[in-house]
Amino acid sequence: VAGHERGRGGKMEIRARRTIGARPAMEVAYVCEWEKRPKSNHCPSIPLVSAWSCRNLIAFSTDLKNEDDEKDLCHMIHIIDTEHPWDVYSINSGHTEVISCLEWDQAGSKLLSADGDGQIKCWAMTEHLVNSWESTQSSSVEGDPIVALSWLHNGVKLALHIEKSGSSNFGEKFSRVKFSPSLTLFGGKPMEGWLAVTVSGLVTVSLLKPNGTLLSASESLCRLRGRVALADIAFTGGGNIVVATTDGSSCSPVQFYKVCVSVVNEKCRIDTELLPSLFMRCTTDPVRRDKYPAVTHLKFLTRENSEQVLLCASSPTGSIVECWSLRKEGLPVNNIFQHRSPVLGEKQPMILKWRILSATNDLDRVSAVALPKLPISISNTDLKVASETKFCPGLGLALAFHDGNIHILHRLSLHTMGVHYSSSSGSSQRVGEEPSIKRQRTGGPIMHFKALQFSWTSLALVGVDNHGKLHMIRVSPSMGQILEMNTLLRHLLFLLEYCMVTGYDWWDVLLHVQPGMVHNLVERLHEEYMRQNQALQQVLSTRIVAVKASLCKLSSATAPRACDFHAKLLLIAISSTLKSLLRPHVLNTPDKSPGDRLAEICAKNTDTDIDKVMINLKTEEFVLDGPPLQSLQQLIQWVGDFVLYLLANLPNQGSIVRPGFGFLRDGAALGMLREMMVMIRIWGLLKPGCLPIYTATSDNQDSMSLLFRLLTKLWLCSRDESHPQEPDESLIDECCLLPSQLLVPTMDWLPINDGIITKMQSKHSLRLQFGKPYTLPGLNSSTQCHDSSVGCPYRSPGSQRIDNLRCLHMGVCPTEDIKACTRCGCVTMLRSPNKTNAMKQWEQRWIKNCLCGGLWRRIPTTLS
């Protein structure tokens, strides 16, 4: 491991290129704690388990105990999104015993919880809100505690190839691995469900049928059932399930079982088969035979790899960790048979056997283990490139110790890659360095982590300590090694592309982006996107805009570009919705839809007269009833206001980048605006009330014709993106006159984002409290992104609130229930005020996710 070699005294070559200075391998980003209530009888006790979803939702459990009655316990589940950690949603789970397992599904929208009484509950969002959950399904094995829990696999598996990180093809960087679902419905669709292992050696499966009912079955793992203290679940490419179990004693074997699930005659069937087992190496060592009597952690390295397992044996004072691998080996043949001529085609018999890969020396007592979720390829070539480029995400596993420290070890060699030392300053060091500040021992219990989880790109760790505090920790992509700027940008770009392709949230990648990197990252991301084939570009068209918007918010210099990207998301959504209303006039539908023909004609026709462009269209395809057109007026008004604002501010786009600057050279976006202007013009002939309203200084002013003419001139300058032209003087002069001809509206460009990511650029850890929103004067995103010095309209605290999806004013203090996006801060009403189908169609598009793909959270009435 590169970091390990450097820590042993290797000299660092001094280079003239720009490099990023050595930083700690891990840094605390923020700590969120519970409010101290001296007079309250309830306080959170030791947390038990935690889970981190691919949508950056974190779930962890605690027990609320009554100090007057120690037997009065409430088993709580707490769910937060990492961008708003103070907005915790606490559920009284209804479990009668201690919660032993929490598990997110592959989409990050459902959560499983299991307890010590055999109860399993499935939780889902209420109205698709991250701070509103309800139990939808449950199953039980009464009186039999659950020790392992997992969702069935959906058959989707990707592999990241570091060797191909410089390739221009996303398909080479992130290849789809052939992997079968655990169980399929008719047509090969994966069936939802979960699998659990109990302490008595039972495996129980619950399947979610398409009609919403639950199909359950239980089976013994083997004929001779024994106590199972620890277990873990993994999946094979053939659709089978592998379960690893141990009775808790390091002298006993670690058993492995193959589990096959099927549905026969509407009944769930479970078949089990015993696989090769292993004994821990430390039990065969005469020195350590009785030193570590208990197995405290048993984990498969990844859920899709059942051939590598991590074991930790412990004593009250220390631990040792071993990594084992399952390999095919030839069965040795007795000498008496070796001289006989082999039968034609006969091969040496092969058997599966566990072999130890690596083991640690004696360690302090391990309190928690976190394994990487990044599906990185570990071929020899990929590992070599990772070592040369110092790319570490996905290669390390984290161990938390009872002294509060965290070590990250290489997943194969178990060499130390980085260390985080527990101290009041939250400092951490690279390998080979000593802690600069010794931790002061206090009379109370030492802080240590009871639960630890990696993010989905392995760039962040979340830990819940024995005091109930939640710690968010940055994990350096290079484990603190010195990197050239280009290399670091390439690493971050690689992970952003991975998130863009998979749809996973990229919040943890943003933790490592400094304001000076934003511009280069946005440009490189756009270059890589443009190299993909047309089909993939269409699939990722909105997701890349959302990634760019998230990046640009991190720097005040690029905040106006974030405004442009949010406007572009809304523009694309409105355009596709309006075009979807068009229907062909005759039943024998041609190859091209009316929307496609509109785009083709507008692209070919460069006439600046909107009426002449209309002549070439089949206007009968644009005939709609009056009510749908009238209900869409607020969206049509936004398009009209946007075009006017864009043209009126064209002369102001100078050395300071202002909102709208990104559209001046975006021929595709300007062409989209032209198409919608033509469409709106035709609809205005049918229903004048749907037209955008302009305040003109002259009664005979044809505002739409004027704006279309100027917009077409601007579009002609930029439609050839490879050779864009500067707007001529006559166009700029006409745009200068626009404010004297039409009243230019103020545009509500960017939703106020009250998230934490823009407040963590200083690298200092933040102290937060559950239930109390965090504000930091001078670093609030609303002032950072709405400052007049960078050309953004300033929004005062008492200004009108805008429904960013419906383009409606809600007043200064909205009375309606509202929800906001966890990623961009977009605000909209929770309940629809509209009755028409056209507007309901628009609202249904955003019922689960925001324009940017973020999740929704309900805004408390006091905040709204």
Short mmCIF file of C-alpha atoms in Angstrom, two decimals, residues 13-377:
data_model
loop_
_atom_site.label_atom_id
_atom_site.label_comp_id
_atom_site.label_asym_id
_atom_site.label_seq_id
_atom_site.Cartn_x
_atom_site.Cartn_y
_atom_site.Cartn_z
CA GLU A 13 10.20 13.29 -4.71
CA ILE A 14 9.86 17.08 -5.05
CA ARG A 15 8.07 18.04 -8.26
CA ALA A 16 7.49 21.33 -9.96
CA ARG A 17 3.87 20.52 -10.76
CA ARG A 18 1.07 21.86 -8.67
CA THR A 19 0.23 19.45 -5.86
CA ILE A 20 -2.26 19.22 -3.06
CA GLY A 21 -0.50 19.37 0.30
CA ALA A 22 -0.59 16.36 2.58
CA ARG A 23 -3.79 16.31 4.61
CA PRO A 24 -4.96 13.96 7.33
CA ALA A 25 -6.34 10.65 6.14
CA MET A 26 -9.57 11.38 8.03
CA GLU A 27 -11.15 14.57 9.37
CA VAL A 28 -14.33 15.12 11.34
CA ALA A 29 -16.77 17.13 9.21
CA TYR A 30 -19.49 17.51 11.81
CA VAL A 31 -20.75 16.05 15.07
CA CYS A 32 -24.48 15.99 15.85
CA GLU A 33 -25.58 15.34 19.41
CA TRP A 34 -28.81 15.12 21.33
CA GLU A 35 -30.13 18.08 23.25
CA LYS A 36 -29.26 17.87 26.93
CA ARG A 37 -32.36 17.97 29.09
CA PRO A 38 -31.40 17.77 32.78
CA LYS A 39 -35.02 17.75 33.94
CA SER A 40 -36.18 15.09 31.50
CA ASN A 41 -36.64 11.49 32.58
CA HIS A 42 -35.68 10.18 29.13
CA CYS A 43 -32.27 10.12 27.54
CA PRO A 44 -30.83 8.07 24.68
CA SER A 45 -28.74 5.11 25.73
CA ILE A 46 -26.19 3.07 23.80
CA PRO A 47 -26.84 2.90 20.02
CA LEU A 48 -26.81 -0.52 18.51
CA VAL A 49 -26.73 -0.58 14.71
CA SER A 50 -26.65 1.82 11.78
CA ALA A 51 -27.10 1.76 7.99
CA TRP A 52 -26.28 4.21 5.15
CA SER A 53 -28.40 4.15 1.98
CA CYS A 54 -27.35 4.99 -1.58
CA ARG A 55 -29.56 8.12 -1.34
CA ASN A 56 -27.49 9.39 1.64
CA LEU A 57 -30.07 8.54 4.26
CA ILE A 58 -28.66 7.28 7.56
CA ALA A 59 -30.62 5.13 9.98
CA PHE A 60 -29.47 4.24 13.48
CA SER A 61 -31.14 2.85 16.56
CA THR A 62 -31.07 3.77 20.23
CA ASP A 63 -32.99 2.79 23.32
CA LEU A 64 -34.78 5.53 25.22
CA LYS A 65 -34.79 4.58 28.86
CA ASN A 66 -36.75 6.04 31.72
CA GLU A 67 -34.36 6.94 34.52
CA ASP A 68 -37.11 6.34 37.07
CA ASP A 69 -37.88 2.87 35.68
CA GLU A 70 -34.95 1.09 34.04
CA LYS A 71 -37.32 -1.55 32.59
CA ASP A 72 -39.29 1.09 30.65
CA LEU A 73 -37.51 1.11 27.28
CA CYS A 74 -38.56 2.50 23.90
CA HIS A 75 -36.63 1.04 20.98
CA MET A 76 -36.18 3.98 18.62
CA ILE A 77 -35.10 4.22 14.98
CA HIS A 78 -33.68 7.60 13.89
CA ILE A 79 -33.46 8.56 10.20
CA ILE A 80 -31.60 11.61 8.86
CA ASP A 81 -30.33 12.85 5.52
CA THR A 82 -26.67 13.82 5.59
CA GLU A 83 -27.33 17.32 4.23
CA HIS A 84 -29.70 18.18 7.14
CA PRO A 85 -28.48 16.01 10.05
CA TRP A 86 -30.37 18.08 12.64
CA ASP A 87 -33.72 17.23 10.99
CA VAL A 88 -33.94 13.80 12.60
CA TYR A 89 -37.08 11.71 12.27
CA SER A 90 -37.40 9.43 15.31
CA ILE A 91 -39.70 6.42 15.14
CA ASN A 92 -40.98 4.51 18.13
CA SER A 93 -40.43 1.25 16.29
CA GLY A 94 -42.81 -0.87 18.33
CA HIS A 95 -40.15 -3.56 18.70
CA THR A 96 -40.45 -5.36 22.01
CA GLU A 97 -36.74 -6.23 22.24
CA VAL A 98 -33.45 -4.57 21.34
CA ILE A 99 -33.09 -3.78 17.62
CA SER A 100 -30.34 -6.01 16.25
CA CYS A 101 -30.33 -5.23 12.49
CA LEU A 102 -31.06 -2.33 10.14
CA GLU A 103 -30.85 -2.75 6.37
CA TRP A 104 -31.66 -0.43 3.43
CA ASP A 105 -32.89 -1.77 0.12
CA GLN A 106 -30.90 -1.26 -3.10
CA ALA A 107 -32.93 1.83 -4.06
CA GLY A 108 -32.53 3.46 -0.64
CA SER A 109 -36.28 3.96 -0.17
CA LYS A 110 -37.20 1.10 2.19
CA LEU A 111 -35.70 0.08 5.52
CA LEU A 112 -35.78 -3.23 7.36
CA SER A 113 -35.47 -3.50 11.14
CA ALA A 114 -35.22 -6.68 13.22
CA ASP A 115 -35.08 -7.29 16.96
CA GLY A 116 -34.20 -9.82 19.64
CA ASP A 117 -37.71 -11.32 19.64
CA GLY A 118 -37.71 -12.36 15.97
CA GLN A 119 -39.80 -9.42 14.75
CA ILE A 120 -38.94 -7.95 11.31
CA LYS A 121 -40.54 -4.72 10.07
CA CYS A 122 -40.37 -3.02 6.69
CA TRP A 123 -40.49 0.79 6.75
CA ALA A 124 -41.36 3.04 3.80
CA MET A 125 -41.68 6.79 3.30
CA THR A 126 -45.06 8.41 3.85
CA GLU A 127 -45.91 10.63 0.85
CA HIS A 128 -42.29 10.14 -0.32
CA LEU A 129 -40.90 12.33 2.49
CA VAL A 130 -37.57 11.47 4.12
CA ASN A 131 -38.80 12.74 7.49
CA SER A 132 -42.04 10.76 7.50
CA TRP A 133 -42.01 6.95 7.73
CA GLU A 134 -44.46 4.16 8.44
CA SER A 135 -44.35 0.40 8.83
CA THR A 136 -45.85 -1.26 5.75
CA GLN A 137 -45.04 -4.98 6.20
CA SER A 138 -43.86 -7.26 8.99
CA SER A 139 -42.91 -10.87 9.59
CA SER A 140 -41.75 -12.76 12.65
CA VAL A 141 -40.10 -15.85 14.05
CA GLU A 142 -41.44 -15.43 17.55
CA GLY A 143 -38.95 -15.72 20.38
CA ASP A 144 -36.01 -16.34 18.05
CA PRO A 145 -33.63 -13.32 17.93
CA ILE A 146 -32.47 -12.16 14.49
CA VAL A 147 -28.68 -12.05 14.06
CA ALA A 148 -28.43 -11.26 10.30
CA LEU A 149 -30.77 -9.57 7.83
CA SER A 150 -30.60 -8.72 4.12
CA TRP A 151 -32.78 -7.82 1.17
CA LEU A 152 -32.80 -10.29 -1.69
CA HIS A 153 -30.48 -9.27 -4.51
CA ASN A 154 -32.02 -7.56 -7.55
CA GLY A 155 -29.38 -8.81 -10.00
CA VAL A 156 -27.76 -5.41 -10.66
CA LYS A 157 -24.00 -5.31 -10.18
CA LEU A 158 -21.39 -2.91 -11.54
CA ALA A 159 -17.61 -3.10 -11.41
CA LEU A 160 -15.36 -0.02 -11.32
CA HIS A 161 -12.16 -0.41 -13.31
CA ILE A 162 -9.46 1.98 -12.10
CA GLU A 163 -7.31 0.85 -15.00
CA LYS A 164 -9.93 2.38 -17.36
CA SER A 165 -10.39 5.62 -15.41
CA GLY A 166 -8.80 7.53 -18.29
CA SER A 167 -11.10 5.94 -20.88
CA SER A 168 -13.65 8.10 -22.66
CA ASN A 169 -16.33 5.40 -22.55
CA PHE A 170 -18.44 5.06 -19.40
CA GLY A 171 -19.18 1.45 -20.38
CA GLU A 172 -15.49 0.57 -20.00
CA LYS A 173 -15.08 2.42 -16.71
CA PHE A 174 -18.21 0.95 -15.12
CA SER A 175 -18.99 -2.46 -16.59
CA ARG A 176 -22.16 -4.41 -15.92
CA VAL A 177 -21.34 -7.76 -14.31
CA LYS A 178 -23.49 -10.77 -15.15
CA PHE A 179 -25.40 -11.40 -11.94
CA SER A 180 -28.69 -13.21 -11.39
CA PRO A 181 -31.38 -12.01 -8.95
CA SER A 182 -32.06 -14.15 -5.90
CA LEU A 183 -35.59 -14.78 -7.18
CA THR A 184 -37.42 -13.68 -10.32
CA LEU A 185 -41.04 -13.12 -11.29
CA PHE A 186 -42.56 -13.81 -14.70
CA GLY A 187 -40.42 -12.22 -17.41
CA GLY A 188 -37.24 -12.19 -15.32
CA LYS A 189 -38.22 -9.25 -13.09
CA PRO A 190 -36.49 -9.52 -9.68
CA MET A 191 -38.80 -10.30 -6.77
CA GLU A 192 -38.60 -8.15 -3.67
CA GLY A 193 -38.16 -9.73 -0.27
CA TRP A 194 -35.79 -10.29 2.60
CA LEU A 195 -33.88 -13.07 4.30
CA ALA A 196 -32.94 -13.37 7.96
CA VAL A 197 -30.91 -15.75 10.14
CA THR A 198 -31.95 -16.45 13.73
CA VAL A 199 -29.92 -17.36 16.79
CA SER A 200 -31.27 -20.93 16.76
CA GLY A 201 -30.01 -21.62 13.23
CA LEU A 202 -33.16 -20.93 11.25
CA VAL A 203 -33.19 -19.06 7.93
CA THR A 204 -36.45 -17.24 7.24
CA VAL A 205 -37.49 -15.69 3.92
CA SER A 206 -40.31 -13.22 3.25
CA LEU A 207 -41.32 -12.41 -0.33
CA LEU A 208 -43.33 -9.35 -1.41
CA LYS A 209 -45.84 -10.47 -4.02
CA PRO A 210 -46.99 -8.00 -6.71
CA ASN A 211 -50.42 -7.72 -5.04
CA GLY A 212 -48.80 -6.51 -1.81
CA THR A 213 -49.17 -9.69 0.25
CA LEU A 214 -46.30 -11.40 2.03
CA LEU A 215 -45.18 -14.97 1.37
CA SER A 216 -43.02 -16.38 4.18
CA ALA A 217 -41.18 -19.60 4.97
CA SER A 218 -38.52 -20.84 7.42
CA GLU A 219 -36.02 -23.66 7.23
CA SER A 220 -33.14 -24.94 9.33
CA LEU A 221 -29.67 -24.20 7.99
CA CYS A 222 -28.64 -27.80 8.70
CA ARG A 223 -30.04 -30.92 10.28
CA LEU A 224 -28.15 -30.43 13.51
CA ARG A 225 -29.26 -26.99 14.61
CA GLY A 226 -26.91 -25.10 16.89
CA ARG A 227 -26.58 -21.68 18.41
CA VAL A 228 -25.69 -18.89 15.97
CA ALA A 229 -24.11 -15.90 17.71
CA LEU A 230 -23.01 -14.06 14.54
CA ALA A 231 -23.98 -14.41 10.90
CA ASP A 232 -23.65 -12.58 7.59
CA ILE A 233 -25.28 -12.92 4.17
CA ALA A 234 -23.77 -12.68 0.67
CA PHE A 235 -24.92 -13.46 -2.87
CA THR A 236 -23.48 -15.40 -5.80
CA GLY A 237 -23.69 -14.60 -9.50
CA GLY A 238 -25.87 -17.64 -10.07
CA GLY A 239 -28.68 -16.32 -7.86
CA ASN A 240 -27.82 -18.33 -4.75
CA ILE A 241 -27.37 -17.00 -1.23
CA VAL A 242 -24.45 -17.83 1.07
CA VAL A 243 -24.81 -17.58 4.84
CA ALA A 244 -21.80 -17.57 7.20
CA THR A 245 -22.36 -18.42 10.87
CA THR A 246 -20.40 -18.85 14.08
CA ASP A 247 -21.43 -19.80 17.59
CA GLY A 248 -19.23 -17.02 19.01
CA SER A 249 -16.29 -19.18 20.08
CA SER A 250 -13.03 -18.82 18.21
CA CYS A 251 -12.35 -22.53 18.79
CA SER A 252 -15.47 -23.53 16.87
CA PRO A 253 -15.62 -23.65 13.09
CA VAL A 254 -17.08 -20.85 10.99
CA GLN A 255 -19.80 -22.59 8.97
CA PHE A 256 -20.97 -21.64 5.48
CA TYR A 257 -24.27 -22.61 3.86
CA LYS A 258 -25.75 -22.22 0.38
CA VAL A 259 -29.39 -21.16 0.43
CA CYS A 260 -31.67 -21.42 -2.63
CA VAL A 261 -35.09 -19.71 -2.60
CA SER A 262 -37.87 -20.63 -5.00
CA VAL A 263 -41.66 -20.42 -5.30
CA VAL A 264 -43.48 -23.71 -5.96
CA ASN A 265 -47.29 -23.83 -6.18
CA GLU A 266 -47.64 -20.40 -4.60
CA LYS A 267 -45.50 -21.49 -1.65
CA CYS A 268 -42.02 -20.35 -0.73
CA ARG A 269 -39.43 -23.13 -0.70
CA ILE A 270 -35.98 -22.96 0.90
CA ASP A 271 -33.18 -25.44 0.15
CA THR A 272 -29.92 -25.38 2.11
CA GLU A 273 -26.57 -27.03 1.52
CA LEU A 274 -23.46 -27.18 3.69
CA LEU A 275 -20.32 -25.58 2.22
CA PRO A 276 -16.64 -25.83 3.31
CA SER A 277 -15.96 -24.35 6.74
CA LEU A 278 -12.87 -22.88 8.39
CA PHE A 279 -11.11 -22.49 11.73
CA MET A 280 -9.52 -19.17 12.61
CA ARG A 281 -5.72 -19.09 12.34
CA CYS A 282 -5.31 -17.61 15.83
CA THR A 283 -6.71 -20.79 17.41
CA THR A 284 -3.94 -22.89 15.83
CA ASP A 285 -1.20 -20.52 17.01
CA PRO A 286 0.20 -21.83 20.33
CA VAL A 287 0.83 -18.26 21.53
CA ARG A 288 -2.68 -17.00 20.77
CA ARG A 289 -4.71 -20.18 21.25
CA ASP A 290 -6.51 -18.95 24.36
CA LYS A 291 -5.79 -15.24 23.99
CA TYR A 292 -8.88 -14.36 21.89
CA PRO A 293 -11.70 -16.69 22.97
CA ALA A 294 -14.66 -14.92 21.28
CA VAL A 295 -15.49 -14.15 17.65
CA THR A 296 -16.97 -10.62 17.77
CA HIS A 297 -17.27 -9.72 14.08
CA LEU A 298 -18.05 -11.82 11.01
CA LYS A 299 -18.44 -10.04 7.66
CA PHE A 300 -18.25 -10.87 3.98
CA LEU A 301 -15.99 -8.24 2.36
CA THR A 302 -18.76 -7.35 -0.11
CA ARG A 303 -22.34 -8.55 -0.37
CA GLU A 304 -21.72 -9.76 -3.96
CA ASN A 305 -18.56 -11.68 -3.09
CA SER A 306 -19.16 -14.78 -1.01
CA GLU A 307 -15.57 -15.95 -1.44
CA GLN A 308 -13.87 -13.49 0.91
CA VAL A 309 -14.70 -13.13 4.58
CA LEU A 310 -13.39 -11.00 7.45
CA LEU A 311 -13.19 -12.39 10.96
CA CYS A 312 -12.37 -10.64 14.22
CA ALA A 313 -11.62 -12.51 17.45
CA SER A 314 -11.43 -10.56 20.70
CA SER A 315 -10.68 -10.67 24.38
CA PRO A 316 -11.61 -8.03 26.97
CA THR A 317 -8.37 -6.17 26.17
CA GLY A 318 -7.58 -6.81 22.51
CA SER A 319 -8.52 -8.19 19.09
CA ILE A 320 -7.06 -9.79 16.00
CA VAL A 321 -8.47 -9.63 12.46
CA GLU A 322 -8.12 -12.25 9.73
CA CYS A 323 -9.08 -12.17 6.06
CA TRP A 324 -9.90 -15.48 4.35
CA SER A 325 -10.50 -16.41 0.71
CA LEU A 326 -12.26 -19.42 -0.86
CA ARG A 327 -10.23 -20.99 -3.65
CA LYS A 328 -10.42 -23.98 -5.97
CA GLU A 329 -7.62 -26.46 -5.41
CA GLY A 330 -6.73 -29.75 -6.98
CA LEU A 331 -7.44 -32.83 -4.86
CA PRO A 332 -4.14 -34.64 -4.24
CA VAL A 333 -4.07 -38.20 -5.61
CA ASN A 334 -2.46 -41.06 -3.71
CA ASN A 335 0.86 -42.33 -5.09
CA ILE A 336 -0.62 -45.71 -5.84
CA PHE A 337 -2.81 -44.14 -8.52
CA GLN A 338 -0.35 -41.63 -9.98
CA HIS A 339 1.40 -44.12 -12.32
CA ARG A 340 -1.80 -45.35 -13.89
CA SER A 341 -2.51 -43.84 -17.30
CA PRO A 342 -5.31 -41.32 -16.94
CA VAL A 343 -8.56 -41.92 -18.77
CA LEU A 344 -8.93 -39.78 -21.87
CA GLY A 345 -10.45 -36.44 -20.92
CA GLU A 346 -10.21 -37.09 -17.19
CA LYS A 347 -9.18 -34.07 -15.15
CA GLN A 348 -7.80 -33.79 -11.67
CA PRO A 349 -10.71 -33.44 -9.21
CA MET A 350 -11.10 -29.95 -7.74
CA ILE A 351 -12.33 -28.95 -4.30
CA LEU A 352 -13.15 -25.63 -2.63
CA LYS A 353 -10.96 -24.72 0.30
CA TRP A 354 -10.63 -21.66 2.54
CA ARG A 355 -7.15 -20.11 2.63
CA ILE A 356 -6.05 -17.24 4.83
CA LEU A 357 -5.10 -14.13 2.86
CA SER A 358 -3.73 -11.96 5.66
CA ALA A 359 -3.93 -11.28 9.37
CA THR A 360 -3.14 -8.37 11.65
CA ASN A 361 -0.90 -8.28 14.67
CA ASP A 362 -2.41 -7.88 18.12
CA LEU A 363 -4.75 -4.87 18.18
CA ASP A 364 -6.73 -2.95 20.75
CA ARG A 365 -10.27 -4.24 21.26
CA VAL A 366 -12.38 -3.64 18.14
CA SER A 367 -15.79 -2.05 18.76
CA ALA A 368 -17.13 -1.71 15.18
CA VAL A 369 -16.27 -2.65 11.59
CA ALA A 370 -17.21 -0.82 8.37
CA LEU A 371 -16.74 -2.37 4.94
CA PRO A 372 -16.51 -0.46 1.64
CA LYS A 373 -19.59 -0.37 -0.62
CA LEU A 374 -17.75 0.86 -3.73
CA PRO A 375 -17.68 -2.15 -6.13
CA ILE A 376 -14.09 -1.64 -7.19
CA SER A 377 -12.39 -4.26 -9.35
#
